[in-house]
């Protein structure tokens, strides 16, 4: 990952140079993880650059902030315009988008109300999250010894930066033990999600994914996959999943803005099916990437044109 191309960062209503995109060391967020954020992407489609499901990402950001009693001093439309301005200011035809709403410099007690709501929007170029070959070849993952947060501890439906200390434990353990990613179980021992991805299985002729019951992020790619899978004629069920189903499923895959649709070829060194990407995963990838490239018509209205002027 490189930030060399990043020219401008949006901070509290102004586009500032990358080098000036700083926050004070006494900011509440730095001490207590008090920020809500998003991760969205701009794709270069055959009809020009377009942000994928930007309205849904903005909606989730406002929802996250609502849970944490943070009021964003802009309307969602203004926020969207600011995101599009930031992309254009950087001239990126393809990029990752990272809006962040955080508690800034105020009072360094736990009470967040005494610190202001500050906002930044960062964009940068980001390639394949789980490796260049992951999309075709699949990744090797483990079941983490770390659980995902239990319901009513850290609200999993809010995308808070603080939640990602748990994700970091899952990711570090996986990498240290030679895996690309870890799958966390919830506090009752059922399958939850990866450190930064939702999870799907193909089992018994159906596509299964854990429900929104307080241990997973309501992924926008998850919703995308549920929609395109149903439209392709598959049965999709949101249901609790036992750990051992990961080992006996025909196919397992991750979804996420960063991970897109990434097949999982082994779990704890046990091959998933024949140990390579399965036909359902491949079909869903085809539909998904077809939408993102513009080869398949966007009948869902998921693409927002960015109208970027490419840098020369
Ligand atoms: N779960 C977690 C913990 C995540 O961080 C992400 C990435 N935002 C996801 C799932 C996937 O969500 P989305 O498809 O909206 O990127």
PDB file of C-alpha atoms and ligand atoms in Angstrom:
ATOM      1  CA  UNK A   1       0.000   0.000   0.000  1.00  0.00           C
ATOM      2  CA  UNK A   2       1.403   3.383  -0.924  1.00  0.00           C
ATOM      3  CA  UNK A   3       0.139   6.872  -0.240  1.00  0.00           C
ATOM      4  CA  UNK A   4       2.517   8.564  -2.683  1.00  0.00           C
ATOM      5  CA  UNK A   5      -0.280   9.529  -5.057  1.00  0.00           C
ATOM      6  CA  UNK A   6      -2.511  10.989  -2.371  1.00  0.00           C
ATOM      7  CA  UNK A   7      -2.686  14.736  -2.871  1.00  0.00           C
ATOM      8  CA  UNK A   8      -5.611  15.907  -0.776  1.00  0.00           C
ATOM      9  CA  UNK A   9      -7.489  14.838   2.333  1.00  0.00           C
ATOM     10  CA  UNK A  10     -10.839  16.312   3.321  1.00  0.00           C
ATOM     11  CA  UNK A  11     -10.824  17.535   6.931  1.00  0.00           C
ATOM     12  CA  UNK A  12     -13.783  19.322   8.509  1.00  0.00           C
ATOM     13  CA  UNK A  13     -14.920  20.874   5.254  1.00  0.00           C
ATOM     14  CA  UNK A  14     -11.543  21.698   3.706  1.00  0.00           C
ATOM     15  CA  UNK A  15      -9.295  19.847   1.307  1.00  0.00           C
ATOM     16  CA  UNK A  16      -5.825  19.890   2.830  1.00  0.00           C
ATOM     17  CA  UNK A  17      -2.532  18.545   1.522  1.00  0.00           C
ATOM     18  CA  UNK A  18      -1.636  14.985   2.493  1.00  0.00           C
ATOM     19  CA  UNK A  19       1.254  16.267   4.642  1.00  0.00           C
ATOM     20  CA  UNK A  20      -1.107  18.521   6.588  1.00  0.00           C
ATOM     21  CA  UNK A  21      -3.700  15.844   7.348  1.00  0.00           C
ATOM     22  CA  UNK A  22      -2.847  15.659  11.055  1.00  0.00           C
ATOM     23  CA  UNK A  23      -4.769  15.390  14.300  1.00  0.00           C
ATOM     24  CA  UNK A  24      -3.680  16.408  17.789  1.00  0.00           C
ATOM     25  CA  UNK A  25      -2.146  13.778  20.093  1.00  0.00           C
ATOM     26  CA  UNK A  26      -4.672  14.748  22.783  1.00  0.00           C
ATOM     27  CA  UNK A  27      -7.617  13.854  20.533  1.00  0.00           C
ATOM     28  CA  UNK A  28     -10.162  11.646  22.287  1.00  0.00           C
ATOM     29  CA  UNK A  29     -10.167   9.165  19.402  1.00  0.00           C
ATOM     30  CA  UNK A  30      -6.489   8.423  19.791  1.00  0.00           C
ATOM     31  CA  UNK A  31      -6.913   7.416  23.423  1.00  0.00           C
ATOM     32  CA  UNK A  32     -10.295   5.696  23.384  1.00  0.00           C
ATOM     33  CA  UNK A  33     -10.998   4.497  19.823  1.00  0.00           C
ATOM     34  CA  UNK A  34     -13.970   6.846  19.531  1.00  0.00           C
ATOM     35  CA  UNK A  35     -14.444   6.968  15.770  1.00  0.00           C
ATOM     36  CA  UNK A  36     -16.933   5.563  13.277  1.00  0.00           C
ATOM     37  CA  UNK A  37     -15.720   4.874   9.788  1.00  0.00           C
ATOM     38  CA  UNK A  38     -16.448   3.405   6.398  1.00  0.00           C
ATOM     39  CA  UNK A  39     -14.580   1.680   3.639  1.00  0.00           C
ATOM     40  CA  UNK A  40     -15.961   1.962   0.119  1.00  0.00           C
ATOM     41  CA  UNK A  41     -14.443   1.659  -3.332  1.00  0.00           C
ATOM     42  CA  UNK A  42     -14.361   3.416  -6.661  1.00  0.00           C
ATOM     43  CA  UNK A  43     -14.085   1.148  -9.682  1.00  0.00           C
ATOM     44  CA  UNK A  44     -13.132   2.016 -13.211  1.00  0.00           C
ATOM     45  CA  UNK A  45     -16.123   0.763 -15.147  1.00  0.00           C
ATOM     46  CA  UNK A  46     -16.466   0.798 -18.914  1.00  0.00           C
ATOM     47  CA  UNK A  47     -18.732   3.835 -18.409  1.00  0.00           C
ATOM     48  CA  UNK A  48     -16.207   5.745 -16.317  1.00  0.00           C
ATOM     49  CA  UNK A  49     -15.268   5.748 -12.649  1.00  0.00           C
ATOM     50  CA  UNK A  50     -18.024   4.880 -10.209  1.00  0.00           C
ATOM     51  CA  UNK A  51     -18.320   4.440  -6.446  1.00  0.00           C
ATOM     52  CA  UNK A  52     -19.966   1.174  -5.435  1.00  0.00           C
ATOM     53  CA  UNK A  53     -23.013   1.411  -3.150  1.00  0.00           C
ATOM     54  CA  UNK A  54     -21.891   4.747  -1.780  1.00  0.00           C
ATOM     55  CA  UNK A  55     -25.337   5.634  -0.402  1.00  0.00           C
ATOM     56  CA  UNK A  56     -25.419   2.416   1.605  1.00  0.00           C
ATOM     57  CA  UNK A  57     -21.936   3.066   3.007  1.00  0.00           C
ATOM     58  CA  UNK A  58     -22.978   6.572   4.022  1.00  0.00           C
ATOM     59  CA  UNK A  59     -26.153   5.216   5.596  1.00  0.00           C
ATOM     60  CA  UNK A  60     -24.134   2.714   7.637  1.00  0.00           C
ATOM     61  CA  UNK A  61     -21.813   5.511   8.780  1.00  0.00           C
ATOM     62  CA  UNK A  62     -24.769   7.560  10.004  1.00  0.00           C
ATOM     63  CA  UNK A  63     -26.177   4.455  11.701  1.00  0.00           C
ATOM     64  CA  UNK A  64     -22.859   3.761  13.438  1.00  0.00           C
ATOM     65  CA  UNK A  65     -22.756   7.363  14.647  1.00  0.00           C
ATOM     66  CA  UNK A  66     -26.332   7.157  15.884  1.00  0.00           C
ATOM     67  CA  UNK A  67     -25.486   4.191  18.109  1.00  0.00           C
ATOM     68  CA  UNK A  68     -22.600   6.154  19.603  1.00  0.00           C
ATOM     69  CA  UNK A  69     -24.590   9.385  19.977  1.00  0.00           C
ATOM     70  CA  UNK A  70     -22.429  11.240  17.474  1.00  0.00           C
ATOM     71  CA  UNK A  71     -24.225  13.796  15.365  1.00  0.00           C
ATOM     72  CA  UNK A  72     -22.710  14.437  11.946  1.00  0.00           C
ATOM     73  CA  UNK A  73     -23.052  18.157  11.154  1.00  0.00           C
ATOM     74  CA  UNK A  74     -23.766  17.471   7.471  1.00  0.00           C
ATOM     75  CA  UNK A  75     -26.627  15.882   5.593  1.00  0.00           C
ATOM     76  CA  UNK A  76     -25.921  12.537   3.886  1.00  0.00           C
ATOM     77  CA  UNK A  77     -26.118  14.372   0.535  1.00  0.00           C
ATOM     78  CA  UNK A  78     -23.489  16.878   1.656  1.00  0.00           C
ATOM     79  CA  UNK A  79     -21.342  14.039   2.924  1.00  0.00           C
ATOM     80  CA  UNK A  80     -21.633  12.264  -0.386  1.00  0.00           C
ATOM     81  CA  UNK A  81     -20.670  15.425  -2.278  1.00  0.00           C
ATOM     82  CA  UNK A  82     -17.614  15.812  -0.033  1.00  0.00           C
ATOM     83  CA  UNK A  83     -16.550  12.240  -0.795  1.00  0.00           C
ATOM     84  CA  UNK A  84     -16.904  12.796  -4.532  1.00  0.00           C
ATOM     85  CA  UNK A  85     -14.956  16.081  -4.280  1.00  0.00           C
ATOM     86  CA  UNK A  86     -12.143  14.295  -2.468  1.00  0.00           C
ATOM     87  CA  UNK A  87     -11.891  11.597  -5.120  1.00  0.00           C
ATOM     88  CA  UNK A  88     -11.823  14.196  -7.900  1.00  0.00           C
ATOM     89  CA  UNK A  89      -9.275  16.328  -6.056  1.00  0.00           C
ATOM     90  CA  UNK A  90      -6.962  13.318  -6.121  1.00  0.00           C
ATOM     91  CA  UNK A  91      -7.717  12.380  -9.710  1.00  0.00           C
ATOM     92  CA  UNK A  92      -8.133   8.704  -8.852  1.00  0.00           C
ATOM     93  CA  UNK A  93     -10.015   6.618 -11.383  1.00  0.00           C
ATOM     94  CA  UNK A  94      -9.969   3.720  -8.938  1.00  0.00           C
ATOM     95  CA  UNK A  95      -9.485   3.974  -5.202  1.00  0.00           C
ATOM     96  CA  UNK A  96     -10.536   3.040  -1.703  1.00  0.00           C
ATOM     97  CA  UNK A  97     -12.609   5.580   0.254  1.00  0.00           C
ATOM     98  CA  UNK A  98     -12.229   6.024   3.999  1.00  0.00           C
ATOM     99  CA  UNK A  99     -14.564   8.506   5.706  1.00  0.00           C
ATOM    100  CA  UNK A 100     -13.976   8.784   9.452  1.00  0.00           C
ATOM    101  CA  UNK A 101     -16.062  10.585  12.059  1.00  0.00           C
ATOM    102  CA  UNK A 102     -14.138  10.994  15.285  1.00  0.00           C
ATOM    103  CA  UNK A 103     -14.004  12.690  18.659  1.00  0.00           C
ATOM    104  CA  UNK A 104     -11.288  15.297  18.436  1.00  0.00           C
ATOM    105  CA  UNK A 105      -9.463  17.592  20.821  1.00  0.00           C
ATOM    106  CA  UNK A 106     -11.556  18.432  23.881  1.00  0.00           C
ATOM    107  CA  UNK A 107     -11.258  16.731  27.231  1.00  0.00           C
ATOM    108  CA  UNK A 108      -9.337  13.539  27.827  1.00  0.00           C
ATOM    109  CA  UNK A 109     -11.752  11.805  30.132  1.00  0.00           C
ATOM    110  CA  UNK A 110     -13.650   8.756  28.943  1.00  0.00           C
ATOM    111  CA  UNK A 111     -16.787  10.894  28.519  1.00  0.00           C
ATOM    112  CA  UNK A 112     -16.823  11.584  24.771  1.00  0.00           C
ATOM    113  CA  UNK A 113     -19.407  14.368  24.956  1.00  0.00           C
ATOM    114  CA  UNK A 114     -16.714  16.890  25.841  1.00  0.00           C
ATOM    115  CA  UNK A 115     -14.801  16.348  22.617  1.00  0.00           C
ATOM    116  CA  UNK A 116     -15.950  17.714  19.253  1.00  0.00           C
ATOM    117  CA  UNK A 117     -17.086  15.659  16.275  1.00  0.00           C
ATOM    118  CA  UNK A 118     -14.424  15.954  13.597  1.00  0.00           C
ATOM    119  CA  UNK A 119     -14.545  14.419  10.155  1.00  0.00           C
ATOM    120  CA  UNK A 120     -12.006  13.365   7.614  1.00  0.00           C
ATOM    121  CA  UNK A 121     -12.274  11.690   4.239  1.00  0.00           C
ATOM    122  CA  UNK A 122      -9.210   9.884   2.931  1.00  0.00           C
ATOM    123  CA  UNK A 123      -8.838   8.141  -0.419  1.00  0.00           C
ATOM    124  CA  UNK A 124      -5.975   6.036  -1.697  1.00  0.00           C
ATOM    125  CA  UNK A 125      -5.155   3.313  -4.171  1.00  0.00           C
ATOM    126  CA  UNK A 126      -5.589  -0.156  -2.777  1.00  0.00           C
ATOM    127  CA  UNK A 127      -5.185  -3.390  -4.731  1.00  0.00           C
ATOM    128  CA  UNK A 128      -6.306  -6.891  -3.859  1.00  0.00           C
ATOM    129  CA  UNK A 129      -6.615  -7.063  -0.083  1.00  0.00           C
ATOM    130  CA  UNK A 130      -5.842 -10.729   0.476  1.00  0.00           C
ATOM    131  CA  UNK A 131      -3.194 -10.993  -2.261  1.00  0.00           C
ATOM    132  CA  UNK A 132      -3.241 -10.846  -6.052  1.00  0.00           C
ATOM    133  CA  UNK A 133      -3.963 -14.524  -6.533  1.00  0.00           C
ATOM    134  CA  UNK A 134      -6.546 -14.839  -3.778  1.00  0.00           C
ATOM    135  CA  UNK A 135      -9.537 -14.104  -5.996  1.00  0.00           C
ATOM    136  CA  UNK A 136      -8.807 -17.073  -8.286  1.00  0.00           C
ATOM    137  CA  UNK A 137      -6.815 -19.403  -6.094  1.00  0.00           C
ATOM    138  CA  UNK A 138      -8.467 -18.855  -2.728  1.00  0.00           C
ATOM    139  CA  UNK A 139      -6.852 -18.387   0.662  1.00  0.00           C
ATOM    140  CA  UNK A 140      -5.865 -20.627   3.562  1.00  0.00           C
ATOM    141  CA  UNK A 141      -7.480 -19.592   6.815  1.00  0.00           C
ATOM    142  CA  UNK A 142      -7.789 -20.750  10.399  1.00  0.00           C
ATOM    143  CA  UNK A 143     -10.468 -20.585  13.046  1.00  0.00           C
ATOM    144  CA  UNK A 144      -9.218 -17.972  15.463  1.00  0.00           C
ATOM    145  CA  UNK A 145      -8.730 -18.645  19.148  1.00  0.00           C
ATOM    146  CA  UNK A 146     -10.142 -15.127  19.622  1.00  0.00           C
ATOM    147  CA  UNK A 147     -13.917 -14.755  19.619  1.00  0.00           C
ATOM    148  CA  UNK A 148     -15.800 -11.900  18.019  1.00  0.00           C
ATOM    149  CA  UNK A 149     -17.432  -9.520  20.485  1.00  0.00           C
ATOM    150  CA  UNK A 150     -20.484 -10.840  22.283  1.00  0.00           C
ATOM    151  CA  UNK A 151     -23.841  -9.146  21.726  1.00  0.00           C
ATOM    152  CA  UNK A 152     -24.346  -6.143  23.964  1.00  0.00           C
ATOM    153  CA  UNK A 153     -20.641  -5.630  24.564  1.00  0.00           C
ATOM    154  CA  UNK A 154     -19.298  -3.772  21.540  1.00  0.00           C
ATOM    155  CA  UNK A 155     -22.167  -3.161  19.118  1.00  0.00           C
ATOM    156  CA  UNK A 156     -21.075  -5.143  16.066  1.00  0.00           C
ATOM    157  CA  UNK A 157     -23.466  -3.345  13.735  1.00  0.00           C
ATOM    158  CA  UNK A 158     -21.560  -0.107  14.289  1.00  0.00           C
ATOM    159  CA  UNK A 159     -18.310   0.173  12.386  1.00  0.00           C
ATOM    160  CA  UNK A 160     -16.265   1.680  15.210  1.00  0.00           C
ATOM    161  CA  UNK A 161     -12.479   1.923  15.060  1.00  0.00           C
ATOM    162  CA  UNK A 162     -12.334   0.524  18.596  1.00  0.00           C
ATOM    163  CA  UNK A 163     -13.761  -2.788  17.349  1.00  0.00           C
ATOM    164  CA  UNK A 164     -10.680  -3.306  15.270  1.00  0.00           C
ATOM    165  CA  UNK A 165      -8.407  -4.133  18.189  1.00  0.00           C
ATOM    166  CA  UNK A 166     -10.305  -7.429  18.230  1.00  0.00           C
ATOM    167  CA  UNK A 167      -9.818  -7.734  14.452  1.00  0.00           C
ATOM    168  CA  UNK A 168      -6.095  -7.102  14.903  1.00  0.00           C
ATOM    169  CA  UNK A 169      -5.818 -10.006  17.370  1.00  0.00           C
ATOM    170  CA  UNK A 170      -7.549 -12.324  14.899  1.00  0.00           C
ATOM    171  CA  UNK A 171      -5.386 -11.155  11.997  1.00  0.00           C
ATOM    172  CA  UNK A 172      -2.066 -11.279  13.863  1.00  0.00           C
ATOM    173  CA  UNK A 173      -2.686 -14.768  15.188  1.00  0.00           C
ATOM    174  CA  UNK A 174      -3.587 -15.996  11.693  1.00  0.00           C
ATOM    175  CA  UNK A 175      -0.517 -14.474  10.057  1.00  0.00           C
ATOM    176  CA  UNK A 176       1.826 -15.623  12.817  1.00  0.00           C
ATOM    177  CA  UNK A 177       0.600 -19.183  12.294  1.00  0.00           C
ATOM    178  CA  UNK A 178       1.001 -19.046   8.504  1.00  0.00           C
ATOM    179  CA  UNK A 179      -2.584 -18.322   7.442  1.00  0.00           C
ATOM    180  CA  UNK A 180      -3.887 -15.420   5.362  1.00  0.00           C
ATOM    181  CA  UNK A 181      -6.851 -14.682   7.591  1.00  0.00           C
ATOM    182  CA  UNK A 182      -8.728 -15.914  10.644  1.00  0.00           C
ATOM    183  CA  UNK A 183     -12.402 -16.725  11.096  1.00  0.00           C
ATOM    184  CA  UNK A 184     -13.759 -15.731  14.488  1.00  0.00           C
ATOM    185  CA  UNK A 185     -16.487 -17.599  16.309  1.00  0.00           C
ATOM    186  CA  UNK A 186     -19.038 -15.754  18.385  1.00  0.00           C
ATOM    187  CA  UNK A 187     -19.285 -16.138  22.146  1.00  0.00           C
ATOM    188  CA  UNK A 188     -21.544 -19.174  21.774  1.00  0.00           C
ATOM    189  CA  UNK A 189     -19.016 -20.918  19.542  1.00  0.00           C
ATOM    190  CA  UNK A 190     -20.835 -20.358  16.249  1.00  0.00           C
ATOM    191  CA  UNK A 191     -19.230 -18.941  13.132  1.00  0.00           C
ATOM    192  CA  UNK A 192     -19.160 -15.150  13.070  1.00  0.00           C
ATOM    193  CA  UNK A 193     -16.870 -13.418  10.530  1.00  0.00           C
ATOM    194  CA  UNK A 194     -13.281 -12.722   9.517  1.00  0.00           C
ATOM    195  CA  UNK A 195     -11.231  -9.852  10.902  1.00  0.00           C
ATOM    196  CA  UNK A 196     -12.518  -7.626   8.107  1.00  0.00           C
ATOM    197  CA  UNK A 197     -14.850  -9.801   6.052  1.00  0.00           C
ATOM    198  CA  UNK A 198     -18.218 -11.516   6.241  1.00  0.00           C
ATOM    199  CA  UNK A 199     -18.415 -15.214   5.521  1.00  0.00           C
ATOM    200  CA  UNK A 200     -20.557 -17.474   3.350  1.00  0.00           C
ATOM    201  CA  UNK A 201     -20.808 -21.258   2.923  1.00  0.00           C
ATOM    202  CA  UNK A 202     -22.281 -23.448   0.246  1.00  0.00           C
ATOM    203  CA  UNK A 203     -23.765 -26.411   2.067  1.00  0.00           C
ATOM    204  CA  UNK A 204     -26.498 -28.857   1.132  1.00  0.00           C
ATOM    205  CA  UNK A 205     -27.279 -26.962  -2.067  1.00  0.00           C
ATOM    206  CA  UNK A 206     -27.902 -23.694  -0.272  1.00  0.00           C
ATOM    207  CA  UNK A 207     -25.852 -20.609   0.439  1.00  0.00           C
ATOM    208  CA  UNK A 208     -25.595 -19.877   4.149  1.00  0.00           C
ATOM    209  CA  UNK A 209     -24.314 -16.874   6.082  1.00  0.00           C
ATOM    210  CA  UNK A 210     -24.488 -15.929   9.765  1.00  0.00           C
ATOM    211  CA  UNK A 211     -27.414 -13.674  10.755  1.00  0.00           C
ATOM    212  CA  UNK A 212     -27.283 -10.041  11.886  1.00  0.00           C
ATOM    213  CA  UNK A 213     -27.576 -10.920  15.550  1.00  0.00           C
ATOM    214  CA  UNK A 214     -25.012  -8.773  17.226  1.00  0.00           C
ATOM    215  CA  UNK A 215     -21.715 -10.411  16.320  1.00  0.00           C
ATOM    216  CA  UNK A 216     -21.135  -9.360  12.715  1.00  0.00           C
ATOM    217  CA  UNK A 217     -20.928  -6.166  10.731  1.00  0.00           C
ATOM    218  CA  UNK A 218     -23.845  -5.803   8.302  1.00  0.00           C
ATOM    219  CA  UNK A 219     -21.546  -5.941   5.307  1.00  0.00           C
ATOM    220  CA  UNK A 220     -22.551  -4.170   2.162  1.00  0.00           C
ATOM    221  CA  UNK A 221     -20.810  -6.804   0.066  1.00  0.00           C
ATOM    222  CA  UNK A 222     -22.699  -9.402   2.119  1.00  0.00           C
ATOM    223  CA  UNK A 223     -25.960  -7.744   1.123  1.00  0.00           C
ATOM    224  CA  UNK A 224     -24.752  -7.495  -2.477  1.00  0.00           C
ATOM    225  CA  UNK A 225     -23.945 -11.208  -2.588  1.00  0.00           C
ATOM    226  CA  UNK A 226     -27.274 -12.176  -1.011  1.00  0.00           C
ATOM    227  CA  UNK A 227     -29.050 -10.098  -3.664  1.00  0.00           C
ATOM    228  CA  UNK A 228     -27.128 -11.315  -6.696  1.00  0.00           C
ATOM    229  CA  UNK A 229     -27.205 -14.923  -5.475  1.00  0.00           C
ATOM    230  CA  UNK A 230     -30.996 -14.858  -5.109  1.00  0.00           C
ATOM    231  CA  UNK A 231     -31.303 -13.213  -8.510  1.00  0.00           C
ATOM    232  CA  UNK A 232     -29.167 -16.001  -9.940  1.00  0.00           C
ATOM    233  CA  UNK A 233     -31.656 -18.529  -8.536  1.00  0.00           C
ATOM    234  CA  UNK A 234     -29.770 -19.717  -5.452  1.00  0.00           C
ATOM    235  CA  UNK A 235     -31.414 -20.172  -2.076  1.00  0.00           C
ATOM    236  CA  UNK A 236     -29.704 -18.018   0.525  1.00  0.00           C
ATOM    237  CA  UNK A 237     -30.349 -18.422   4.242  1.00  0.00           C
ATOM    238  CA  UNK A 238     -29.109 -16.285   7.104  1.00  0.00           C
ATOM    239  CA  UNK A 239     -28.682 -18.810   9.895  1.00  0.00           C
ATOM    240  CA  UNK A 240     -26.405 -19.873  12.690  1.00  0.00           C
ATOM    241  CA  UNK A 241     -23.469 -21.910  11.500  1.00  0.00           C
ATOM    242  CA  UNK A 242     -21.588 -24.537  13.513  1.00  0.00           C
ATOM    243  CA  UNK A 243     -17.794 -24.447  13.340  1.00  0.00           C
ATOM    244  CA  UNK A 244     -17.593 -27.910  11.824  1.00  0.00           C
ATOM    245  CA  UNK A 245     -19.681 -26.805   8.851  1.00  0.00           C
ATOM    246  CA  UNK A 246     -16.605 -24.891   7.730  1.00  0.00           C
ATOM    247  CA  UNK A 247     -14.813 -28.205   7.289  1.00  0.00           C
ATOM    248  CA  UNK A 248     -17.602 -30.096   5.541  1.00  0.00           C
ATOM    249  CA  UNK A 249     -19.051 -27.324   3.370  1.00  0.00           C
ATOM    250  CA  UNK A 250     -18.687 -27.608  -0.411  1.00  0.00           C
ATOM    251  CA  UNK A 251     -17.501 -24.008  -0.652  1.00  0.00           C
ATOM    252  CA  UNK A 252     -16.604 -21.206   1.737  1.00  0.00           C
ATOM    253  CA  UNK A 253     -15.840 -17.609   0.820  1.00  0.00           C
ATOM    254  CA  UNK A 254     -15.263 -14.185   2.329  1.00  0.00           C
ATOM    255  CA  UNK A 255     -16.983 -10.977   1.262  1.00  0.00           C
ATOM    256  CA  UNK A 256     -15.971  -7.395   1.925  1.00  0.00           C
ATOM    257  CA  UNK A 257     -15.229  -4.094   0.259  1.00  0.00           C
ATOM    258  CA  UNK A 258     -11.524  -4.820   0.546  1.00  0.00           C
ATOM    259  CA  UNK A 259     -11.703  -8.616   0.085  1.00  0.00           C
ATOM    260  CA  UNK A 260     -14.484  -8.434  -2.559  1.00  0.00           C
ATOM    261  CA  UNK A 261     -15.410 -12.133  -3.008  1.00  0.00           C
ATOM    262  CA  UNK A 262     -12.454 -14.261  -1.949  1.00  0.00           C
ATOM    263  CA  UNK A 263     -12.692 -18.067  -1.988  1.00  0.00           C
ATOM    264  CA  UNK A 264     -11.415 -19.991   1.045  1.00  0.00           C
ATOM    265  CA  UNK A 265      -9.616 -23.137  -0.024  1.00  0.00           C
ATOM    266  CA  UNK A 266      -8.764 -24.530   3.402  1.00  0.00           C
ATOM    267  CA  UNK A 267      -9.766 -24.034   7.014  1.00  0.00           C
ATOM    268  CA  UNK A 268      -7.297 -25.201   9.681  1.00  0.00           C
ATOM    269  CA  UNK A 269      -5.430 -27.068   6.888  1.00  0.00           C
ATOM    270  CA  UNK A 270      -8.568 -29.070   6.038  1.00  0.00           C
ATOM    271  CA  UNK A 271      -9.358 -28.562   2.327  1.00  0.00           C
ATOM    272  CA  UNK A 272     -12.725 -26.991   1.568  1.00  0.00           C
ATOM    273  CA  UNK A 273     -14.328 -29.330  -0.994  1.00  0.00           C
ATOM    274  CA  UNK A 274     -11.555 -30.235  -3.440  1.00  0.00           C
ATOM    275  CA  UNK A 275      -9.371 -27.416  -2.034  1.00  0.00           C
ATOM    276  CA  UNK A 276      -9.968 -24.822  -4.705  1.00  0.00           C
ATOM    277  CA  UNK A 277     -12.563 -22.242  -5.702  1.00  0.00           C
ATOM    278  CA  UNK A 278     -15.960 -23.839  -6.237  1.00  0.00           C
ATOM    279  CA  UNK A 279     -18.513 -23.232  -9.008  1.00  0.00           C
ATOM    280  CA  UNK A 280     -20.973 -21.200  -6.941  1.00  0.00           C
ATOM    281  CA  UNK A 281     -18.240 -18.842  -5.731  1.00  0.00           C
ATOM    282  CA  UNK A 282     -16.995 -18.474  -9.292  1.00  0.00           C
ATOM    283  CA  UNK A 283     -20.473 -17.707 -10.604  1.00  0.00           C
ATOM    284  CA  UNK A 284     -21.060 -15.069  -7.927  1.00  0.00           C
ATOM    285  CA  UNK A 285     -17.652 -13.515  -8.617  1.00  0.00           C
ATOM    286  CA  UNK A 286     -18.553 -13.316 -12.303  1.00  0.00           C
ATOM    287  CA  UNK A 287     -21.802 -11.487 -11.557  1.00  0.00           C
ATOM    288  CA  UNK A 288     -20.125  -9.241  -8.978  1.00  0.00           C
ATOM    289  CA  UNK A 289     -17.078  -8.261 -11.014  1.00  0.00           C
ATOM    290  CA  UNK A 290     -19.286  -7.915 -14.107  1.00  0.00           C
ATOM    291  CA  UNK A 291     -21.277  -5.242 -12.305  1.00  0.00           C
ATOM    292  CA  UNK A 292     -18.112  -3.483 -11.148  1.00  0.00           C
ATOM    293  CA  UNK A 293     -16.568  -3.432 -14.610  1.00  0.00           C
ATOM    294  CA  UNK A 294     -19.773  -2.261 -16.250  1.00  0.00           C
ATOM    295  CA  UNK A 295     -19.968  -5.418 -18.384  1.00  0.00           C
ATOM    296  CA  UNK A 296     -23.205  -6.355 -16.624  1.00  0.00           C
ATOM    297  CA  UNK A 297     -25.854  -3.670 -16.502  1.00  0.00           C
ATOM    298  CA  UNK A 298     -26.290  -1.996 -13.102  1.00  0.00           C
ATOM    299  CA  UNK A 299     -29.974  -2.751 -12.694  1.00  0.00           C
ATOM    300  CA  UNK A 300     -29.763  -2.194  -8.947  1.00  0.00           C
ATOM    301  CA  UNK A 301     -28.553   1.410  -9.199  1.00  0.00           C
ATOM    302  CA  UNK A 302     -25.469   0.572  -7.154  1.00  0.00           C
ATOM    303  CA  UNK A 303     -22.940   2.665  -9.072  1.00  0.00           C
ATOM    304  CA  UNK A 304     -22.488   6.403  -8.486  1.00  0.00           C
ATOM    305  CA  UNK A 305     -20.550   8.105 -11.291  1.00  0.00           C
ATOM    306  CA  UNK A 306     -17.557  10.040  -9.997  1.00  0.00           C
ATOM    307  CA  UNK A 307     -16.736  12.038 -13.148  1.00  0.00           C
ATOM    308  CA  UNK A 308     -13.085  12.064 -12.321  1.00  0.00           C
ATOM    309  CA  UNK A 309     -10.646  13.845 -14.596  1.00  0.00           C
ATOM    310  CA  UNK A 310      -7.696  11.515 -14.859  1.00  0.00           C
ATOM    311  CA  UNK A 311      -4.349  13.021 -14.003  1.00  0.00           C
ATOM    312  CA  UNK A 312      -1.925  13.400 -16.864  1.00  0.00           C
TER     313      UNK A 312
HETATM  314  N1  LIG B   1     -16.869  -7.494   8.789  1.00  0.00           N
HETATM  315  C1  LIG B   1     -15.923  -6.659   9.248  1.00  0.00           C
HETATM  316  C2  LIG B   1     -15.454  -6.796  10.647  1.00  0.00           C
HETATM  317  C3  LIG B   1     -15.386  -5.674   8.408  1.00  0.00           C
HETATM  318  O1  LIG B   1     -14.438  -4.854   8.843  1.00  0.00           O
HETATM  319  C4  LIG B   1     -15.843  -5.589   7.070  1.00  0.00           C
HETATM  320  C5  LIG B   1     -15.273  -4.562   6.144  1.00  0.00           C
HETATM  321  N2  LIG B   1     -15.943  -3.336   6.265  1.00  0.00           N
HETATM  322  C6  LIG B   1     -16.834  -6.481   6.644  1.00  0.00           C
HETATM  323  C7  LIG B   1     -17.326  -7.421   7.536  1.00  0.00           C
HETATM  324  C8  LIG B   1     -17.382  -6.411   5.253  1.00  0.00           C
HETATM  325  O2  LIG B   1     -18.191  -5.271   5.109  1.00  0.00           O
HETATM  326  P1  LIG B   1     -18.373  -4.551   3.706  1.00  0.00           P
HETATM  327  O3  LIG B   1     -18.802  -5.585   2.748  1.00  0.00           O
HETATM  328  O4  LIG B   1     -19.404  -3.519   3.937  1.00  0.00           O
HETATM  329  O5  LIG B   1     -17.047  -3.975   3.364  1.00  0.00           O
END
